[in-house]
Tab-separated table of C-alpha atoms in Angstrom:
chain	number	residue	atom	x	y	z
A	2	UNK	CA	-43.780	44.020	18.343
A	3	UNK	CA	-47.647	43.565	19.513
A	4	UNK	CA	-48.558	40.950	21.907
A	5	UNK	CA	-50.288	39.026	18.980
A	6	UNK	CA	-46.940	39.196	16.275
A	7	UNK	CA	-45.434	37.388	19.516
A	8	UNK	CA	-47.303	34.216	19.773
A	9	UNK	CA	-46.156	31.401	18.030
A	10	UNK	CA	-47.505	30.624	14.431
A	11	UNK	CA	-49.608	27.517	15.633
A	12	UNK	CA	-51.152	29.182	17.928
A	13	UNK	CA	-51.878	32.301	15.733
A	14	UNK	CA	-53.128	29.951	12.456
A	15	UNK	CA	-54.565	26.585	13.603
A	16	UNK	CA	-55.856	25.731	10.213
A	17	UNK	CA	-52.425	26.375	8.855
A	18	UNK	CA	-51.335	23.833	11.698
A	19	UNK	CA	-53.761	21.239	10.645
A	20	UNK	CA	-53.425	21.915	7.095
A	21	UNK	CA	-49.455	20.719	7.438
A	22	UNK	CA	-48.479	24.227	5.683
A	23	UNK	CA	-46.417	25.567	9.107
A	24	UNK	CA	-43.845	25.267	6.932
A	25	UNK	CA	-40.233	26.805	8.294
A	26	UNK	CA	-39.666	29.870	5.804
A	27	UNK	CA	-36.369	29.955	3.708
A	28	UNK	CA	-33.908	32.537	4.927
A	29	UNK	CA	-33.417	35.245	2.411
A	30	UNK	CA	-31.196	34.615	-0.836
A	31	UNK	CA	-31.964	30.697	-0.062
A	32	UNK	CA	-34.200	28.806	-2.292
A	33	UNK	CA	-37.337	27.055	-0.313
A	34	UNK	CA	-37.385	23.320	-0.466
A	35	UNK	CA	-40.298	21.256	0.354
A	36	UNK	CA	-40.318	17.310	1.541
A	37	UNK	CA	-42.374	15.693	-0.993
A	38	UNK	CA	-42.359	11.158	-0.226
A	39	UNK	CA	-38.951	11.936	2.061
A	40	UNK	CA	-37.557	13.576	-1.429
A	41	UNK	CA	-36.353	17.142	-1.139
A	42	UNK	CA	-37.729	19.273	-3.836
A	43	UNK	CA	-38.200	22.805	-4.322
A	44	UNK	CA	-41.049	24.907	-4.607
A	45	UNK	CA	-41.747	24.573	-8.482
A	46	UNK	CA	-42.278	20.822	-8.229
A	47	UNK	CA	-38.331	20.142	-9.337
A	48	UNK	CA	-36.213	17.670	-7.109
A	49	UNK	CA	-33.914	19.954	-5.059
A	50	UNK	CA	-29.759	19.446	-6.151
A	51	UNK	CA	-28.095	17.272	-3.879
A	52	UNK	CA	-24.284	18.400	-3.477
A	53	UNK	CA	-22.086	17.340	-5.821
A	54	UNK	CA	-19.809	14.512	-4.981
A	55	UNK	CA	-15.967	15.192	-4.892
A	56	UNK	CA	-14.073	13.223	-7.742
A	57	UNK	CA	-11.159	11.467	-5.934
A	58	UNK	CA	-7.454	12.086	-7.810
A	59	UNK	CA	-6.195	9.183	-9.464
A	60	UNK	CA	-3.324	7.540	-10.479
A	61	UNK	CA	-2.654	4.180	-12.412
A	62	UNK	CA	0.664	2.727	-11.398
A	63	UNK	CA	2.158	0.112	-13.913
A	64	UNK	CA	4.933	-0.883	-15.802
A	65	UNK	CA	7.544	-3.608	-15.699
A	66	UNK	CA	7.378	-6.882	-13.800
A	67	UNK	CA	10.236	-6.525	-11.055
A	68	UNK	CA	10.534	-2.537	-11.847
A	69	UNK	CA	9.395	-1.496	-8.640
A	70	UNK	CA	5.722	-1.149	-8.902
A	71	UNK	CA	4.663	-2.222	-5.229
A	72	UNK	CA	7.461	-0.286	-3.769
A	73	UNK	CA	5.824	2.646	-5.615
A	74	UNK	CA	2.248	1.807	-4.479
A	75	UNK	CA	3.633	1.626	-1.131
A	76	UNK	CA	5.101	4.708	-0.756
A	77	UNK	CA	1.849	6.563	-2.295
A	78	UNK	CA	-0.089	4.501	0.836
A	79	UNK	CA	2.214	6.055	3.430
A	80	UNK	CA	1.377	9.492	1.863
A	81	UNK	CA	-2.460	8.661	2.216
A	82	UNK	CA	-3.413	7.524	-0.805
A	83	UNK	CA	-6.073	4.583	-0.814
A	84	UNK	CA	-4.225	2.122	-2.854
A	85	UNK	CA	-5.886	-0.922	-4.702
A	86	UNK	CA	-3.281	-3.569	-6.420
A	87	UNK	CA	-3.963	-5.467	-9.414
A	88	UNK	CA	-7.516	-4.143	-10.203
A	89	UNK	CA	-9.107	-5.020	-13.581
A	90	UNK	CA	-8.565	-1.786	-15.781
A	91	UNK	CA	-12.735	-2.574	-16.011
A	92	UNK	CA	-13.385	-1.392	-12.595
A	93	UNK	CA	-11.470	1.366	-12.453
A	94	UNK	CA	-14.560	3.779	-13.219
A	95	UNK	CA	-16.491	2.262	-10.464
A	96	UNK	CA	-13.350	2.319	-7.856
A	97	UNK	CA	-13.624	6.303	-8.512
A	98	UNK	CA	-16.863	6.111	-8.040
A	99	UNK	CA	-17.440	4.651	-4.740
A	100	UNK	CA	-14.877	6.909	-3.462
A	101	UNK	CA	-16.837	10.261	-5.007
A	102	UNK	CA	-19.263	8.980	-2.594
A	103	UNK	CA	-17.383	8.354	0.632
A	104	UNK	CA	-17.550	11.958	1.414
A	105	UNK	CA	-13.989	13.155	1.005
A	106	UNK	CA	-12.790	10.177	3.493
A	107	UNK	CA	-10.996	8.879	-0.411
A	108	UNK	CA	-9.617	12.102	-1.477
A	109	UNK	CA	-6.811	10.386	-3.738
A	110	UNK	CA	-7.075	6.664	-5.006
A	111	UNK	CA	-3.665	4.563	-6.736
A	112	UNK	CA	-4.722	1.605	-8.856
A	113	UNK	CA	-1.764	-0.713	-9.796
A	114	UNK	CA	-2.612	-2.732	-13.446
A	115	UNK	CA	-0.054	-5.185	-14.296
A	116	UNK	CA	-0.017	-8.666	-16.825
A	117	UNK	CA	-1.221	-10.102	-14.104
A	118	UNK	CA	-4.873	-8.898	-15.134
A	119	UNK	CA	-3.585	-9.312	-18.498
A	120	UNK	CA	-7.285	-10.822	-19.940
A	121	UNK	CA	-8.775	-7.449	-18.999
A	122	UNK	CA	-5.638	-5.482	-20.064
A	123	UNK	CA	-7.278	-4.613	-23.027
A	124	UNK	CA	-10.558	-2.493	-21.289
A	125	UNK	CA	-7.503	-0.156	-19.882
A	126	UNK	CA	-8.507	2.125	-22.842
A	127	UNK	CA	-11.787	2.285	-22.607
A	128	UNK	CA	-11.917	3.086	-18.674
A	129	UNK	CA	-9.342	5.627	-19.321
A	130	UNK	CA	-11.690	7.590	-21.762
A	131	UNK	CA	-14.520	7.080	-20.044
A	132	UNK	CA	-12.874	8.636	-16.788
A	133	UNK	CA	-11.648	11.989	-19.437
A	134	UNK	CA	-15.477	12.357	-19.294
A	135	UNK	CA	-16.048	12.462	-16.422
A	136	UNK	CA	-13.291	14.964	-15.816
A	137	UNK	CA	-11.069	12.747	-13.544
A	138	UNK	CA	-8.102	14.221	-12.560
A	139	UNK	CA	-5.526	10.791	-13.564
A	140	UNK	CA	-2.099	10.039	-13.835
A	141	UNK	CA	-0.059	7.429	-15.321
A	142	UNK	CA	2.863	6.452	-13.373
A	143	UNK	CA	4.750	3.534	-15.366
A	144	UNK	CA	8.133	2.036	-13.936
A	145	UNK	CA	10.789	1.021	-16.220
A	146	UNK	CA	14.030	-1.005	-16.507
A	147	UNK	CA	16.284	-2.471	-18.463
A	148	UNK	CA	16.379	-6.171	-19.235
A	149	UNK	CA	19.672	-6.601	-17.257
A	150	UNK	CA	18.360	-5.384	-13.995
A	151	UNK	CA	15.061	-7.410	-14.476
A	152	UNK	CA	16.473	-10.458	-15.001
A	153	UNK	CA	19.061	-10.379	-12.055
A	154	UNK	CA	16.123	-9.140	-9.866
A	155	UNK	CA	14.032	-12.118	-10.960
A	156	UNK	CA	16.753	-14.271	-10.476
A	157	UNK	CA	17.777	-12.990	-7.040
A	158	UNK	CA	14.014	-14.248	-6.079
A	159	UNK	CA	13.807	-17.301	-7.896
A	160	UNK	CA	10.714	-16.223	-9.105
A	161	UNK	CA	9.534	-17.121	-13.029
A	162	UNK	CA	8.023	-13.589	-14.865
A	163	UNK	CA	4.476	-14.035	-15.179
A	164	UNK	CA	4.694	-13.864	-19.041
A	165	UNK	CA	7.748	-16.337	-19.736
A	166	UNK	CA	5.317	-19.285	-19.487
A	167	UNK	CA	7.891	-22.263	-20.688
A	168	UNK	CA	10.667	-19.661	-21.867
A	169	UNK	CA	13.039	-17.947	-20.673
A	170	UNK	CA	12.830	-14.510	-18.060
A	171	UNK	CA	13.770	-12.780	-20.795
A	172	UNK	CA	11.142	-14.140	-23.825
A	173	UNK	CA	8.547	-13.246	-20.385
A	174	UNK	CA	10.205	-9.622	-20.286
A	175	UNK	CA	10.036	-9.102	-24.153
A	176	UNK	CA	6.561	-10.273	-24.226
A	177	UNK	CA	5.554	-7.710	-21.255
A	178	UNK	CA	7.296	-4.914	-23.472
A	179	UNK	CA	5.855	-4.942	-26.271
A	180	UNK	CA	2.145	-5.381	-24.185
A	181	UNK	CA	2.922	-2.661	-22.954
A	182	UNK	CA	4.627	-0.414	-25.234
A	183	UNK	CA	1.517	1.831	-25.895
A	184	UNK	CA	0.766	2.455	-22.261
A	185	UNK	CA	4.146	3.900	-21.786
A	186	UNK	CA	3.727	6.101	-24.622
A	187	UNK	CA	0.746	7.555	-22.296
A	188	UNK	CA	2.530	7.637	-19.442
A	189	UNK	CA	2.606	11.303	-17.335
A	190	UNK	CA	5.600	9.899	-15.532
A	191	UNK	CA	8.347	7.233	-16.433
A	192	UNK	CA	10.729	6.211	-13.675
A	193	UNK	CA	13.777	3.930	-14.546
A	194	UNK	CA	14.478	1.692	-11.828
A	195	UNK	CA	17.612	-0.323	-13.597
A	196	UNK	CA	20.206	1.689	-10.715
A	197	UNK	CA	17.487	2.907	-8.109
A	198	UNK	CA	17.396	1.366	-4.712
A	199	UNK	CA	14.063	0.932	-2.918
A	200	UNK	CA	14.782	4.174	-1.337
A	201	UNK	CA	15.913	6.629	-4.445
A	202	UNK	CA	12.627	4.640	-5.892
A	203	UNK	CA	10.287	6.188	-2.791
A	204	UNK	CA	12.707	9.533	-2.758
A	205	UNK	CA	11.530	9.808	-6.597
A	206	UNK	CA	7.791	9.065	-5.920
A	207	UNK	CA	7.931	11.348	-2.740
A	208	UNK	CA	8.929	14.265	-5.162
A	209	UNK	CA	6.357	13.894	-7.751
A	210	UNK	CA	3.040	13.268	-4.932
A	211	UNK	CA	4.492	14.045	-1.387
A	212	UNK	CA	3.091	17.992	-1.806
A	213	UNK	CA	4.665	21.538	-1.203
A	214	UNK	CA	5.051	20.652	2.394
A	215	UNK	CA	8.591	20.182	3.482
A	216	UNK	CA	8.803	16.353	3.537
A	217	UNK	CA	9.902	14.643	6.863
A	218	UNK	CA	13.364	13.312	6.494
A	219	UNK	CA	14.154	9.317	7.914
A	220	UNK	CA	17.229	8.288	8.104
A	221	UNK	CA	19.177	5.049	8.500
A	222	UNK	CA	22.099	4.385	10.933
A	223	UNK	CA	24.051	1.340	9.743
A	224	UNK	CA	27.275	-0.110	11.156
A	225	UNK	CA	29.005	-2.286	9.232
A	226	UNK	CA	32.534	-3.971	8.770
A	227	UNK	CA	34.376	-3.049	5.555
A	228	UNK	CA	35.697	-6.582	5.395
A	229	UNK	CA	32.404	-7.870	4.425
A	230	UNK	CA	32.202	-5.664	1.715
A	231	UNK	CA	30.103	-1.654	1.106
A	232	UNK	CA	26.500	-1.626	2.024
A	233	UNK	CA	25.082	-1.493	-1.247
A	234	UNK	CA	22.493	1.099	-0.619
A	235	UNK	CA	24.570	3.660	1.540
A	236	UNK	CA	24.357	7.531	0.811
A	237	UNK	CA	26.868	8.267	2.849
A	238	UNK	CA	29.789	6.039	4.659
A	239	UNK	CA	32.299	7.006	7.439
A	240	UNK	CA	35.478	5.137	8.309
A	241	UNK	CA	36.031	4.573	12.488
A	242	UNK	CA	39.344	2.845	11.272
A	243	UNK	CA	41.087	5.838	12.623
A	244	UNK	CA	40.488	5.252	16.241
A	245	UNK	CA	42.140	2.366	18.481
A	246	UNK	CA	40.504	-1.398	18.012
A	247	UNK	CA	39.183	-2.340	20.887
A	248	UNK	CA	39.642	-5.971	19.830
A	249	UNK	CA	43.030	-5.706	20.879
A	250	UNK	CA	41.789	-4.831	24.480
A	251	UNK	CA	41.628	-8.347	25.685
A	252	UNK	CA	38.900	-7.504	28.497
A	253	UNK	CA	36.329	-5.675	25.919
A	254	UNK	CA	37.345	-8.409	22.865
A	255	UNK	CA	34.241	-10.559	23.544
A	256	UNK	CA	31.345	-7.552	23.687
A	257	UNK	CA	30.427	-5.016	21.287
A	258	UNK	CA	30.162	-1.510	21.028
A	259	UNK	CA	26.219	-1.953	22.962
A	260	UNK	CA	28.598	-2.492	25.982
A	261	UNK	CA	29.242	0.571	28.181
A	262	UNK	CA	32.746	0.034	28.657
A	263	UNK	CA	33.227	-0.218	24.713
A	264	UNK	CA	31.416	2.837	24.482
A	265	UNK	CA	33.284	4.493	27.243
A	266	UNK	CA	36.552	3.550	25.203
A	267	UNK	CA	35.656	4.283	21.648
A	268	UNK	CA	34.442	7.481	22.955
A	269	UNK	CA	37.855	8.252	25.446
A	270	UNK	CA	39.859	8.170	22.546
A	271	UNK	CA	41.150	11.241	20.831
A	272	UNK	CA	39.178	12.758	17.661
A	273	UNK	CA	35.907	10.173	18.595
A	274	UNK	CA	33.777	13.135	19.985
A	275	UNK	CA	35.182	15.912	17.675
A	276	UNK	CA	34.138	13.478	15.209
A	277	UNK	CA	31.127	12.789	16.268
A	278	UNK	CA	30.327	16.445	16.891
A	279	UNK	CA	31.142	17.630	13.597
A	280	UNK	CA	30.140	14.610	11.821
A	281	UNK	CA	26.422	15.573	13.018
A	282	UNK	CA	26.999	19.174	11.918
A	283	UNK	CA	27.580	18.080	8.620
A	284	UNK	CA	24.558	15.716	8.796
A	285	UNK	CA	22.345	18.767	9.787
A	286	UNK	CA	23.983	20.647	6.524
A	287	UNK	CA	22.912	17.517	4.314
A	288	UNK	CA	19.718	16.920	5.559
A	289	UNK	CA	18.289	20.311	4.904
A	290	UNK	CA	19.418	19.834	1.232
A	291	UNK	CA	17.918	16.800	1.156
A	292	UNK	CA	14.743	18.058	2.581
A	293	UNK	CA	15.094	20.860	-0.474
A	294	UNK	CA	15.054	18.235	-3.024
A	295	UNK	CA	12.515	16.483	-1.879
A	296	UNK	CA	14.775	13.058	-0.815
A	297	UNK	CA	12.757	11.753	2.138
A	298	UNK	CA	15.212	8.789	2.969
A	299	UNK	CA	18.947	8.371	3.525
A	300	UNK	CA	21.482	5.487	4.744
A	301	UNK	CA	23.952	6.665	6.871
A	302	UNK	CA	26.831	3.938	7.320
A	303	UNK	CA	29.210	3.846	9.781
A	304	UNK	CA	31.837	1.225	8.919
A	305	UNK	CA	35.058	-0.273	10.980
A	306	UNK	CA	36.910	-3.442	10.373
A	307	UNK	CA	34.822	-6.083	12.007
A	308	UNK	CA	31.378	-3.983	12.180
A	309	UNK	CA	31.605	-5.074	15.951
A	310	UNK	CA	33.050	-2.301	17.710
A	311	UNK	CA	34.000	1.199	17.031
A	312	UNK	CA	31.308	1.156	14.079
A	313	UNK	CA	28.486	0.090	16.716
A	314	UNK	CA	29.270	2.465	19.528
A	315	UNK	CA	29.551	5.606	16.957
A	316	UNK	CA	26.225	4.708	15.040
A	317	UNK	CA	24.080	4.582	18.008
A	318	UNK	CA	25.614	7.921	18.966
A	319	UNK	CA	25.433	9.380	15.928
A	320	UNK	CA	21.355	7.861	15.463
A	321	UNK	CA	20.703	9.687	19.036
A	322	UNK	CA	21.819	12.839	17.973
A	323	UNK	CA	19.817	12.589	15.217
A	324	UNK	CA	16.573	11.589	16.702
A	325	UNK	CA	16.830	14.599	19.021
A	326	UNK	CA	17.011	17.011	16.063
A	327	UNK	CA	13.668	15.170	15.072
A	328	UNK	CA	15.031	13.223	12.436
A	329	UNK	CA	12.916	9.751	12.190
A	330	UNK	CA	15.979	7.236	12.402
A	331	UNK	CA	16.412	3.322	12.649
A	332	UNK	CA	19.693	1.466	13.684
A	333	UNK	CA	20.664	-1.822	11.728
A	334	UNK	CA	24.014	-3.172	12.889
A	335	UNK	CA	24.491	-4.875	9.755
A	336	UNK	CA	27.736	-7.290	10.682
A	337	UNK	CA	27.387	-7.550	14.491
A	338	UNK	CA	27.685	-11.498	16.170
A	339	UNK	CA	29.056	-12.176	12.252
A	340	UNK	CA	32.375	-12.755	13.658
């Protein structure tokens, strides 16, 4: 290199300086660009291509009144989807569109339509082919059930259906169906909610959108006393009948199985640790199957005769072991101070 090749361009062409063509040359294989009014555009004159914008995944949740679609949209928001309820079918185009241009920070949108939006129900087409176009990547997911369910759910809530106006639930519930018979007949996914549970509901969404990774398993510790009946919603339920009451211990009678020296009793008695032991093993067993099939949630119930004792000192146990095997896991003592 000669002393002149290493002095700076300015220095070597002034008039190239005071022209404003010092330009910074394009590396090789790249194709120049030029600032022309803050605009970039290349050489030829042409504006320069910005990047192109990442289309977010979509999916439209709908379906039945009291099916199950919020406990749906909720369970797609605790994946990471950006979730929008009740949006007018309308602006579905532009909700895809303002999250093309959040720069991958809305990778995957859910839109719940329902009767509620029932005056633009009838654009739903329309922004459906006018997101084909644009090559969205969409999904219907529409949540079914049958009348019977529906109408016990309503009336558990005390709730009118939006549609029954001075009917009945179920003139509200026919009306719904037939509105929206033809969306179903789109529909990439139909779930039937009449004997799900919220959490065989989320287990079913979890398997469809949760991914290939190995989903995270929470589980639910319940005590309970079988004379107030099953937990509805248990996957699995143990009997503590088989060990001593200590309700019949006059001195422990009054606490509950929280108390150390309940614990310390329940736990002194024979078969309570081999159970517990070997309950757990079986637990580990079930909830790698579980994890296999993609079922992200189980209730664990742990039942005696009051739900005050034995049941209580075993499930929190039982939870511990499980939360040290990294298992996420809540404790509900369903029956305790029901005495």
């Amino acid at each position: 290199m000669t002393e002149h090749d290493a002095q700076p361009t300015a220095e070597r062409d002034p008039a190239r300086k005071e022209a404003g063509q010092d330009q910074p040359q394009a590396a090789a294989g790249e194709q120049p660009a030029a600032q022309e009014n803050g605009a970039q555009v290349s050489t030829d004159g042409t504006p320069a291509q910005a990047p192109e914008a990442a289309i977010p995944e979509l999916v439209i949740i709908s379906g039945m009144s009291g099916a199950g679609r919020s406990t749906a949209a909720k369970c797609l928001e605790d994946l990471g989807w950006f979730v929008v309820d009740n949006l007018p079918p309308a602006l579905i185009p532009t909700m895809v569109e303002l999250g093309a241009r959040s720069q991958g920070n809305v990778a995957r949108i859910a839109v719940v339509v329902d009767v509620r939006g029932r005056r633009f129900f009838d654009n739903l087409r329309e922004s459906l082919a006018d997101l084909d176009t644009r090559g969205v990547t969409r999904r219907i997911v529409f949540l079914e059930s049958s009348d019977e369910a529906l109408v016990r759910r309503f009336e558990s809530v005390r709730r009118p259906h939006p549609l029954q106006g001075d009917g009945r639930i179920v003139d509200g519930i026919a009306a719904e169906r037939e509105l929206l018979r033809e969306l179903r007949g789109d529909a990439d996914l139909v779930i039937d909610t009449s004997s799900l549970n919220v959490h065989e509901l989320r287990a079913k969404m979890d398997a469809q959108f949760a991914g290939e990774e190995e989903p995270e398993l929470r589980a639910t510790v319940m005590s309970f006393g079988f004379k107030y009946g099953l937990p509805v919603d248990a996957d699995l339920v143990a009997d503590m009948r088989f060990l001593p009451n200590p309700h019949w211990v006059p001195e422990l009678r009054p606490y509950t199985g929280l108390n150390e020296e309940v614990a310390a009793y329940v736990f002194n008695q024979p078969g309570a640790k081999e159970f517990l032991d070997r309950y757990a093993e079986l637990l580990r067993l079930i909830a790698a199957g579980y994890r296999r099939e993609g079922k992200r949630y189980v209730t664990i119930a742990i039942g005696c005769t009051g739900g005050k004792h034995r049941s209580v000192a075993m499930s929190e146990k039982l939870a511990a072991r499980l939360a040290a095997e990294g298992v996420e896991t809540v404790v509900v003592h369903r029956d305790m101070g029901r005495e």
